């Protein structure tokens, strides 16, 4: 038994399946935890069990939290007619960190993918269409990744929303803040040039 | 509250402190876990609690496992007079994966470091010296990293063992298996050339 005990090996194997980790990094993390097994490790296990127990998806937007309706959907001040469509909860959190958007969200839970058999129903696009009428949405902002999958999904949603008579917008494309032209891909430079604005 | 709930934020903060992780990778892992909160996440939390509860250090060599004396120290077949000194448990596990060493180990738990105030006592070097007599060790193999810290520690131990009349060896230095000369640092090439052997 190379790695301590069956229990330790099982823990390493479980950790190695987490995104961004592999056997080597999982082993390193588990060893570091075992060194702090009465403090940090026990606390982390308890915290993880607590979050597994208490966290749930907002039944309206798909955000993750502890309530059946998340604080954003529950806040009447955020019913300003703007609905921001994101692929994942991580994207919602990134936008919230920016503090620039004061409307509500709709989490798709992924992007359209023929390969992975993810179609419009899997992404809850019919649910998105029904929310627009129910919540008096006037603008849908498609905040999807600037990748082929993200933009395919954006186009599909824009078409699906045509009957809804709602303004559909997308994030601006251009040079990121702090970006150096020399290091940017050609596509970004072309997009930034086409969308140039008067100063 | 950008990230779900206080509990979720606390979990992300705890995960972000693990070696090799940061806020972004911790967030990604926690979101992926929450998506599988009733299966994978609850299991991982339980497994982590179990390992925190049951794992301990071998009182003889410092290996990590579930017994007071680890299976390697408990196996009489491994009392072959060879004692392999490693800095960390991860190094012990790496050597065990190689299946080439059939003696016993001594885990220092680090390397000498004036900066971090890690001296001979912190590394259990007196305990190593006493093990040599107790266990009839004839050869001590210093399997320490080929870094400045590792080699400083190796030299210190070699000196400390001089009165013990024991053979002290170190790992061979040279070209790693699969290594391409063009990509190796000069130090390795010089060491491999100096230690060249007849074919």
PDB file of N, CA, C and O in Angstrom, chain A residues 23-89:
ATOM      1  N   UNK A  23      -3.935  13.334  -9.747  1.00  0.00           N
ATOM      2  CA  UNK A  23      -3.411  12.504  -8.663  1.00  0.00           C
ATOM      3  C   UNK A  23      -2.310  13.203  -7.858  1.00  0.00           C
ATOM      4  O   UNK A  23      -2.300  13.147  -6.637  1.00  0.00           O
ATOM      5  N   UNK A  24      -1.414  13.892  -8.559  1.00  0.00           N
ATOM      6  CA  UNK A  24      -0.284  14.495  -7.857  1.00  0.00           C
ATOM      7  C   UNK A  24      -0.726  15.654  -6.957  1.00  0.00           C
ATOM      8  O   UNK A  24      -0.347  15.732  -5.784  1.00  0.00           O
ATOM      9  N   UNK A  25      -1.551  16.554  -7.500  1.00  0.00           N
ATOM     10  CA  UNK A  25      -1.979  17.701  -6.691  1.00  0.00           C
ATOM     11  C   UNK A  25      -2.917  17.241  -5.577  1.00  0.00           C
ATOM     12  O   UNK A  25      -2.895  17.789  -4.473  1.00  0.00           O
ATOM     13  N   UNK A  26      -3.732  16.207  -5.848  1.00  0.00           N
ATOM     14  CA  UNK A  26      -4.631  15.689  -4.812  1.00  0.00           C
ATOM     15  C   UNK A  26      -3.814  15.101  -3.659  1.00  0.00           C
ATOM     16  O   UNK A  26      -4.123  15.320  -2.486  1.00  0.00           O
ATOM     17  N   UNK A  27      -2.760  14.380  -3.994  1.00  0.00           N
ATOM     18  CA  UNK A  27      -1.897  13.771  -2.975  1.00  0.00           C
ATOM     19  C   UNK A  27      -1.258  14.852  -2.109  1.00  0.00           C
ATOM     20  O   UNK A  27      -1.217  14.757  -0.887  1.00  0.00           O
ATOM     21  N   UNK A  28      -0.803  15.901  -2.779  1.00  0.00           N
ATOM     22  CA  UNK A  28      -0.160  17.004  -2.062  1.00  0.00           C
ATOM     23  C   UNK A  28      -1.151  17.673  -1.098  1.00  0.00           C
ATOM     24  O   UNK A  28      -0.817  17.976   0.052  1.00  0.00           O
ATOM     25  N   UNK A  29      -2.375  17.894  -1.568  1.00  0.00           N
ATOM     26  CA  UNK A  29      -3.392  18.536  -0.734  1.00  0.00           C
ATOM     27  C   UNK A  29      -3.748  17.635   0.446  1.00  0.00           C
ATOM     28  O   UNK A  29      -3.828  18.086   1.592  1.00  0.00           O
ATOM     29  N   UNK A  30      -3.935  16.341   0.178  1.00  0.00           N
ATOM     30  CA  UNK A  30      -4.346  15.424   1.250  1.00  0.00           C
ATOM     31  C   UNK A  30      -3.240  15.323   2.309  1.00  0.00           C
ATOM     32  O   UNK A  30      -3.526  15.352   3.509  1.00  0.00           O
ATOM     33  N   UNK A  31      -1.994  15.242   1.875  1.00  0.00           N
ATOM     34  CA  UNK A  31      -0.897  15.184   2.851  1.00  0.00           C
ATOM     35  C   UNK A  31      -0.844  16.450   3.697  1.00  0.00           C
ATOM     36  O   UNK A  31      -0.647  16.393   4.916  1.00  0.00           O
ATOM     37  N   UNK A  32      -1.026  17.589   3.045  1.00  0.00           N
ATOM     38  CA  UNK A  32      -1.009  18.850   3.778  1.00  0.00           C
ATOM     39  C   UNK A  32      -2.173  18.900   4.773  1.00  0.00           C
ATOM     40  O   UNK A  32      -2.027  19.396   5.896  1.00  0.00           O
ATOM     41  N   UNK A  33      -3.329  18.364   4.366  1.00  0.00           N
ATOM     42  CA  UNK A  33      -4.485  18.341   5.271  1.00  0.00           C
ATOM     43  C   UNK A  33      -4.220  17.409   6.454  1.00  0.00           C
ATOM     44  O   UNK A  33      -4.526  17.753   7.596  1.00  0.00           O
ATOM     45  N   UNK A  34      -3.654  16.231   6.171  1.00  0.00           N
ATOM     46  CA  UNK A  34      -3.434  15.255   7.256  1.00  0.00           C
ATOM     47  C   UNK A  34      -2.480  15.842   8.301  1.00  0.00           C
ATOM     48  O   UNK A  34      -2.616  15.586   9.493  1.00  0.00           O
ATOM     49  N   UNK A  35      -1.539  16.662   7.821  1.00  0.00           N
ATOM     50  CA  UNK A  35      -0.637  17.303   8.779  1.00  0.00           C
ATOM     51  C   UNK A  35      -1.407  18.222   9.739  1.00  0.00           C
ATOM     52  O   UNK A  35      -0.987  18.437  10.861  1.00  0.00           O
ATOM     53  N   UNK A  36      -2.539  18.745   9.268  1.00  0.00           N
ATOM     54  CA  UNK A  36      -3.394  19.602  10.109  1.00  0.00           C
ATOM     55  C   UNK A  36      -4.746  18.929  10.309  1.00  0.00           C
ATOM     56  O   UNK A  36      -5.794  19.536  10.135  1.00  0.00           O
ATOM     57  N   UNK A  37      -4.702  17.657  10.695  1.00  0.00           N
ATOM     58  CA  UNK A  37      -5.935  16.876  10.670  1.00  0.00           C
ATOM     59  C   UNK A  37      -6.909  17.234  11.770  1.00  0.00           C
ATOM     60  O   UNK A  37      -8.112  17.127  11.590  1.00  0.00           O
ATOM     61  N   UNK A  38      -6.413  17.688  12.918  1.00  0.00           N
ATOM     62  CA  UNK A  38      -7.364  17.994  13.992  1.00  0.00           C
ATOM     63  C   UNK A  38      -7.954  19.387  13.817  1.00  0.00           C
ATOM     64  O   UNK A  38      -9.044  19.665  14.288  1.00  0.00           O
ATOM     65  N   UNK A  39      -7.236  20.276  13.127  1.00  0.00           N
ATOM     66  CA  UNK A  39      -7.759  21.625  12.930  1.00  0.00           C
ATOM     67  C   UNK A  39      -8.359  21.782  11.555  1.00  0.00           C
ATOM     68  O   UNK A  39      -9.514  21.427  11.311  1.00  0.00           O
ATOM     69  N   UNK A  40      -7.519  22.262  10.626  1.00  0.00           N
ATOM     70  CA  UNK A  40      -7.967  22.617   9.286  1.00  0.00           C
ATOM     71  C   UNK A  40      -8.760  21.503   8.592  1.00  0.00           C
ATOM     72  O   UNK A  40      -9.796  21.765   7.980  1.00  0.00           O
ATOM     73  N   UNK A  41      -8.296  20.262   8.697  1.00  0.00           N
ATOM     74  CA  UNK A  41      -8.931  19.186   7.928  1.00  0.00           C
ATOM     75  C   UNK A  41     -10.323  18.862   8.461  1.00  0.00           C
ATOM     76  O   UNK A  41     -11.271  18.716   7.683  1.00  0.00           O
ATOM     77  N   UNK A  42     -10.448  18.775   9.769  1.00  0.00           N
ATOM     78  CA  UNK A  42     -11.758  18.491  10.360  1.00  0.00           C
ATOM     79  C   UNK A  42     -12.734  19.632  10.068  1.00  0.00           C
ATOM     80  O   UNK A  42     -13.906  19.407   9.765  1.00  0.00           O
ATOM     81  N   UNK A  43     -12.215  20.859  10.135  1.00  0.00           N
ATOM     82  CA  UNK A  43     -13.072  22.027   9.837  1.00  0.00           C
ATOM     83  C   UNK A  43     -13.540  22.018   8.387  1.00  0.00           C
ATOM     84  O   UNK A  43     -14.704  22.293   8.101  1.00  0.00           O
ATOM     85  N   UNK A  44     -12.605  21.712   7.476  1.00  0.00           N
ATOM     86  CA  UNK A  44     -12.961  21.705   6.066  1.00  0.00           C
ATOM     87  C   UNK A  44     -14.009  20.634   5.778  1.00  0.00           C
ATOM     88  O   UNK A  44     -14.982  20.878   5.050  1.00  0.00           O
ATOM     89  N   UNK A  45     -13.839  19.448   6.381  1.00  0.00           N
ATOM     90  CA  UNK A  45     -14.803  18.366   6.179  1.00  0.00           C
ATOM     91  C   UNK A  45     -16.181  18.781   6.688  1.00  0.00           C
ATOM     92  O   UNK A  45     -17.200  18.552   6.031  1.00  0.00           O
ATOM     93  N   UNK A  46     -16.206  19.422   7.862  1.00  0.00           N
ATOM     94  CA  UNK A  46     -17.488  19.837   8.450  1.00  0.00           C
ATOM     95  C   UNK A  46     -18.134  20.923   7.589  1.00  0.00           C
ATOM     96  O   UNK A  46     -19.349  20.906   7.336  1.00  0.00           O
ATOM     97  N   UNK A  47     -17.316  21.871   7.113  1.00  0.00           N
ATOM     98  CA  UNK A  47     -17.845  22.960   6.295  1.00  0.00           C
ATOM     99  C   UNK A  47     -18.409  22.417   4.981  1.00  0.00           C
ATOM    100  O   UNK A  47     -19.454  22.853   4.506  1.00  0.00           O
ATOM    101  N   UNK A  48     -17.700  21.440   4.417  1.00  0.00           N
ATOM    102  CA  UNK A  48     -18.140  20.852   3.153  1.00  0.00           C
ATOM    103  C   UNK A  48     -19.460  20.114   3.341  1.00  0.00           C
ATOM    104  O   UNK A  48     -20.371  20.212   2.518  1.00  0.00           O
ATOM    105  N   UNK A  49     -19.572  19.380   4.458  1.00  0.00           N
ATOM    106  CA  UNK A  49     -20.817  18.664   4.744  1.00  0.00           C
ATOM    107  C   UNK A  49     -21.966  19.658   4.924  1.00  0.00           C
ATOM    108  O   UNK A  49     -23.081  19.449   4.447  1.00  0.00           O
ATOM    109  N   UNK A  50     -21.658  20.798   5.611  1.00  0.00           N
ATOM    110  CA  UNK A  50     -22.684  21.812   5.853  1.00  0.00           C
ATOM    111  C   UNK A  50     -23.169  22.404   4.531  1.00  0.00           C
ATOM    112  O   UNK A  50     -24.369  22.549   4.306  1.00  0.00           O
ATOM    113  N   UNK A  51     -22.228  22.746   3.644  1.00  0.00           N
ATOM    114  CA  UNK A  51     -22.623  23.345   2.362  1.00  0.00           C
ATOM    115  C   UNK A  51     -23.388  22.328   1.513  1.00  0.00           C
ATOM    116  O   UNK A  51     -24.374  22.679   0.857  1.00  0.00           O
ATOM    117  N   UNK A  52     -22.947  21.048   1.545  1.00  0.00           N
ATOM    118  CA  UNK A  52     -23.657  20.010   0.787  1.00  0.00           C
ATOM    119  C   UNK A  52     -25.099  19.897   1.277  1.00  0.00           C
ATOM    120  O   UNK A  52     -26.023  19.672   0.498  1.00  0.00           O
ATOM    121  N   UNK A  53     -25.269  20.097   2.571  1.00  0.00           N
ATOM    122  CA  UNK A  53     -26.588  19.966   3.205  1.00  0.00           C
ATOM    123  C   UNK A  53     -27.486  21.164   2.892  1.00  0.00           C
ATOM    124  O   UNK A  53     -28.667  21.004   2.583  1.00  0.00           O
ATOM    125  N   UNK A  54     -26.911  22.374   2.987  1.00  0.00           N
ATOM    126  CA  UNK A  54     -27.760  23.575   2.980  1.00  0.00           C
ATOM    127  C   UNK A  54     -27.888  24.257   1.625  1.00  0.00           C
ATOM    128  O   UNK A  54     -28.817  25.028   1.430  1.00  0.00           O
ATOM    129  N   UNK A  55     -26.954  24.001   0.699  1.00  0.00           N
ATOM    130  CA  UNK A  55     -27.021  24.810  -0.521  1.00  0.00           C
ATOM    131  C   UNK A  55     -28.052  24.261  -1.504  1.00  0.00           C
ATOM    132  O   UNK A  55     -28.326  23.062  -1.542  1.00  0.00           O
ATOM    133  N   UNK A  56     -28.636  25.143  -2.259  1.00  0.00           N
ATOM    134  CA  UNK A  56     -29.654  24.758  -3.229  1.00  0.00           C
ATOM    135  C   UNK A  56     -29.686  25.772  -4.348  1.00  0.00           C
ATOM    136  O   UNK A  56     -29.141  26.865  -4.229  1.00  0.00           O
ATOM    137  N   UNK A  57     -30.360  25.400  -5.440  1.00  0.00           N
ATOM    138  CA  UNK A  57     -30.473  26.326  -6.557  1.00  0.00           C
ATOM    139  C   UNK A  57     -31.713  27.187  -6.395  1.00  0.00           C
ATOM    140  O   UNK A  57     -32.765  26.701  -5.987  1.00  0.00           O
ATOM    141  N   UNK A  58     -31.593  28.454  -6.762  1.00  0.00           N
ATOM    142  CA  UNK A  58     -32.748  29.346  -6.789  1.00  0.00           C
ATOM    143  C   UNK A  58     -33.712  28.803  -7.837  1.00  0.00           C
ATOM    144  O   UNK A  58     -33.323  28.546  -8.981  1.00  0.00           O
ATOM    145  N   UNK A  59     -34.969  28.609  -7.450  1.00  0.00           N
ATOM    146  CA  UNK A  59     -35.917  27.993  -8.380  1.00  0.00           C
ATOM    147  C   UNK A  59     -36.255  28.939  -9.528  1.00  0.00           C
ATOM    148  O   UNK A  59     -36.778  28.532 -10.544  1.00  0.00           O
ATOM    149  N   UNK A  60     -35.914  30.223  -9.371  1.00  0.00           N
ATOM    150  CA  UNK A  60     -36.253  31.169 -10.421  1.00  0.00           C
ATOM    151  C   UNK A  60     -35.096  31.349 -11.407  1.00  0.00           C
ATOM    152  O   UNK A  60     -35.268  31.205 -12.600  1.00  0.00           O
ATOM    153  N   UNK A  61     -33.877  31.650 -10.887  1.00  0.00           N
ATOM    154  CA  UNK A  61     -32.785  32.014 -11.805  1.00  0.00           C
ATOM    155  C   UNK A  61     -31.697  30.966 -11.900  1.00  0.00           C
ATOM    156  O   UNK A  61     -30.882  31.005 -12.824  1.00  0.00           O
ATOM    157  N   UNK A  62     -31.638  30.027 -10.951  1.00  0.00           N
ATOM    158  CA  UNK A  62     -30.594  29.000 -11.001  1.00  0.00           C
ATOM    159  C   UNK A  62     -29.347  29.359 -10.216  1.00  0.00           C
ATOM    160  O   UNK A  62     -28.398  28.573 -10.164  1.00  0.00           O
ATOM    161  N   UNK A  63     -29.301  30.555  -9.590  1.00  0.00           N
ATOM    162  CA  UNK A  63     -28.184  30.935  -8.724  1.00  0.00           C
ATOM    163  C   UNK A  63     -28.096  29.939  -7.554  1.00  0.00           C
ATOM    164  O   UNK A  63     -29.080  29.284  -7.223  1.00  0.00           O
ATOM    165  N   UNK A  64     -26.940  29.841  -6.964  1.00  0.00           N
ATOM    166  CA  UNK A  64     -26.772  28.907  -5.846  1.00  0.00           C
ATOM    167  C   UNK A  64     -26.686  29.665  -4.535  1.00  0.00           C
ATOM    168  O   UNK A  64     -26.008  30.690  -4.440  1.00  0.00           O
ATOM    169  N   UNK A  65     -27.399  29.190  -3.542  1.00  0.00           N
ATOM    170  CA  UNK A  65     -27.391  29.825  -2.227  1.00  0.00           C
ATOM    171  C   UNK A  65     -28.107  28.920  -1.252  1.00  0.00           C
ATOM    172  O   UNK A  65     -28.087  27.699  -1.422  1.00  0.00           O
ATOM    173  N   UNK A  66     -28.748  29.518  -0.239  1.00  0.00           N
ATOM    174  CA  UNK A  66     -29.407  28.688   0.761  1.00  0.00           C
ATOM    175  C   UNK A  66     -30.924  28.792   0.720  1.00  0.00           C
ATOM    176  O   UNK A  66     -31.609  28.024   1.376  1.00  0.00           O
ATOM    177  N   UNK A  67     -31.422  29.786  -0.035  1.00  0.00           N
ATOM    178  CA  UNK A  67     -32.866  30.020  -0.018  1.00  0.00           C
ATOM    179  C   UNK A  67     -33.508  29.461  -1.290  1.00  0.00           C
ATOM    180  O   UNK A  67     -32.855  29.294  -2.317  1.00  0.00           O
ATOM    181  N   UNK A  68     -34.807  29.176  -1.218  1.00  0.00           N
ATOM    182  CA  UNK A  68     -35.539  28.670  -2.379  1.00  0.00           C
ATOM    183  C   UNK A  68     -35.549  29.727  -3.483  1.00  0.00           C
ATOM    184  O   UNK A  68     -35.495  29.407  -4.670  1.00  0.00           O
ATOM    185  N   UNK A  69     -35.634  30.986  -3.084  1.00  0.00           N
ATOM    186  CA  UNK A  69     -35.518  32.116  -4.007  1.00  0.00           C
ATOM    187  C   UNK A  69     -34.293  32.899  -3.549  1.00  0.00           C
ATOM    188  O   UNK A  69     -34.229  33.323  -2.388  1.00  0.00           O
ATOM    189  N   UNK A  70     -33.316  33.106  -4.444  1.00  0.00           N
ATOM    190  CA  UNK A  70     -32.039  33.708  -4.041  1.00  0.00           C
ATOM    191  C   UNK A  70     -32.230  35.190  -3.690  1.00  0.00           C
ATOM    192  O   UNK A  70     -33.230  35.794  -4.064  1.00  0.00           O
ATOM    193  N   UNK A  71     -31.289  35.787  -2.943  1.00  0.00           N
ATOM    194  CA  UNK A  71     -31.436  37.188  -2.527  1.00  0.00           C
ATOM    195  C   UNK A  71     -31.641  38.145  -3.700  1.00  0.00           C
ATOM    196  O   UNK A  71     -32.337  39.154  -3.566  1.00  0.00           O
ATOM    197  N   UNK A  72     -31.041  37.828  -4.859  1.00  0.00           N
ATOM    198  CA  UNK A  72     -31.178  38.723  -6.010  1.00  0.00           C
ATOM    199  C   UNK A  72     -32.609  38.679  -6.543  1.00  0.00           C
ATOM    200  O   UNK A  72     -33.228  39.711  -6.790  1.00  0.00           O
ATOM    201  N   UNK A  73     -33.165  37.470  -6.688  1.00  0.00           N
ATOM    202  CA  UNK A  73     -34.546  37.345  -7.173  1.00  0.00           C
ATOM    203  C   UNK A  73     -35.539  37.865  -6.133  1.00  0.00           C
ATOM    204  O   UNK A  73     -36.640  38.315  -6.477  1.00  0.00           O
ATOM    205  N   UNK A  74     -35.163  37.791  -4.844  1.00  0.00           N
ATOM    206  CA  UNK A  74     -36.078  38.212  -3.781  1.00  0.00           C
ATOM    207  C   UNK A  74     -36.077  39.727  -3.592  1.00  0.00           C
ATOM    208  O   UNK A  74     -36.967  40.272  -2.945  1.00  0.00           O
ATOM    209  N   UNK A  75     -35.077  40.404  -4.176  1.00  0.00           N
ATOM    210  CA  UNK A  75     -34.929  41.851  -3.969  1.00  0.00           C
ATOM    211  C   UNK A  75     -35.767  42.609  -5.006  1.00  0.00           C
ATOM    212  O   UNK A  75     -35.446  42.604  -6.188  1.00  0.00           O
ATOM    213  N   UNK A  76     -36.834  43.284  -4.575  1.00  0.00           N
ATOM    214  CA  UNK A  76     -37.694  43.967  -5.560  1.00  0.00           C
ATOM    215  C   UNK A  76     -36.952  45.065  -6.308  1.00  0.00           C
ATOM    216  O   UNK A  76     -37.290  45.371  -7.456  1.00  0.00           O
ATOM    217  N   UNK A  77     -35.905  45.639  -5.688  1.00  0.00           N
ATOM    218  CA  UNK A  77     -35.138  46.695  -6.353  1.00  0.00           C
ATOM    219  C   UNK A  77     -34.427  46.184  -7.595  1.00  0.00           C
ATOM    220  O   UNK A  77     -34.039  46.982  -8.459  1.00  0.00           O
ATOM    221  N   UNK A  78     -34.252  44.876  -7.679  1.00  0.00           N
ATOM    222  CA  UNK A  78     -33.518  44.349  -8.838  1.00  0.00           C
ATOM    223  C   UNK A  78     -34.451  43.940  -9.970  1.00  0.00           C
ATOM    224  O   UNK A  78     -33.992  43.441 -10.996  1.00  0.00           O
ATOM    225  N   UNK A  79     -35.753  44.148  -9.788  1.00  0.00           N
ATOM    226  CA  UNK A  79     -36.700  43.897 -10.878  1.00  0.00           C
ATOM    227  C   UNK A  79     -36.775  45.139 -11.741  1.00  0.00           C
ATOM    228  O   UNK A  79     -37.801  45.806 -11.830  1.00  0.00           O
ATOM    229  N   UNK A  80     -35.645  45.488 -12.380  1.00  0.00           N
ATOM    230  CA  UNK A  80     -35.594  46.733 -13.149  1.00  0.00           C
ATOM    231  C   UNK A  80     -35.799  46.504 -14.646  1.00  0.00           C
ATOM    232  O   UNK A  80     -35.484  47.353 -15.462  1.00  0.00           O
ATOM    233  N   UNK A  81     -36.285  45.320 -14.987  1.00  0.00           N
ATOM    234  CA  UNK A  81     -36.562  45.035 -16.393  1.00  0.00           C
ATOM    235  C   UNK A  81     -35.383  44.462 -17.146  1.00  0.00           C
ATOM    236  O   UNK A  81     -35.516  44.057 -18.297  1.00  0.00           O
ATOM    237  N   UNK A  82     -34.202  44.431 -16.492  1.00  0.00           N
ATOM    238  CA  UNK A  82     -33.025  43.868 -17.154  1.00  0.00           C
ATOM    239  C   UNK A  82     -32.801  42.433 -16.677  1.00  0.00           C
ATOM    240  O   UNK A  82     -32.813  42.164 -15.480  1.00  0.00           O
ATOM    241  N   UNK A  83     -32.569  41.529 -17.631  1.00  0.00           N
ATOM    242  CA  UNK A  83     -32.319  40.136 -17.292  1.00  0.00           C
ATOM    243  C   UNK A  83     -31.021  39.711 -17.971  1.00  0.00           C
ATOM    244  O   UNK A  83     -30.895  39.794 -19.189  1.00  0.00           O
ATOM    245  N   UNK A  84     -30.063  39.291 -17.170  1.00  0.00           N
ATOM    246  CA  UNK A  84     -28.748  38.937 -17.691  1.00  0.00           C
ATOM    247  C   UNK A  84     -28.636  37.411 -17.768  1.00  0.00           C
ATOM    248  O   UNK A  84     -28.751  36.725 -16.753  1.00  0.00           O
ATOM    249  N   UNK A  85     -28.420  36.894 -18.983  1.00  0.00           N
ATOM    250  CA  UNK A  85     -28.336  35.449 -19.178  1.00  0.00           C
ATOM    251  C   UNK A  85     -26.874  35.018 -19.113  1.00  0.00           C
ATOM    252  O   UNK A  85     -26.036  35.544 -19.850  1.00  0.00           O
ATOM    253  N   UNK A  86     -26.563  34.088 -18.206  1.00  0.00           N
ATOM    254  CA  UNK A  86     -25.189  33.577 -18.076  1.00  0.00           C
ATOM    255  C   UNK A  86     -25.197  32.055 -18.233  1.00  0.00           C
ATOM    256  O   UNK A  86     -26.229  31.411 -18.034  1.00  0.00           O
ATOM    257  N   UNK A  87     -24.033  31.510 -18.584  1.00  0.00           N
ATOM    258  CA  UNK A  87     -23.947  30.057 -18.767  1.00  0.00           C
ATOM    259  C   UNK A  87     -23.877  29.356 -17.413  1.00  0.00           C
ATOM    260  O   UNK A  87     -24.526  28.329 -17.206  1.00  0.00           O
ATOM    261  N   UNK A  88     -23.107  29.901 -16.495  1.00  0.00           N
ATOM    262  CA  UNK A  88     -22.854  29.213 -15.226  1.00  0.00           C
ATOM    263  C   UNK A  88     -22.992  30.143 -14.036  1.00  0.00           C
ATOM    264  O   UNK A  88     -22.877  31.362 -14.174  1.00  0.00           O
ATOM    265  N   UNK A  89     -23.155  29.557 -12.874  1.00  0.00           N
ATOM    266  CA  UNK A  89     -23.236  30.334 -11.637  1.00  0.00           C
ATOM    267  C   UNK A  89     -21.932  31.112 -11.417  1.00  0.00           C
ATOM    268  O   UNK A  89     -21.954  32.241 -10.912  1.00  0.00           O
TER     269      UNK A  89
END
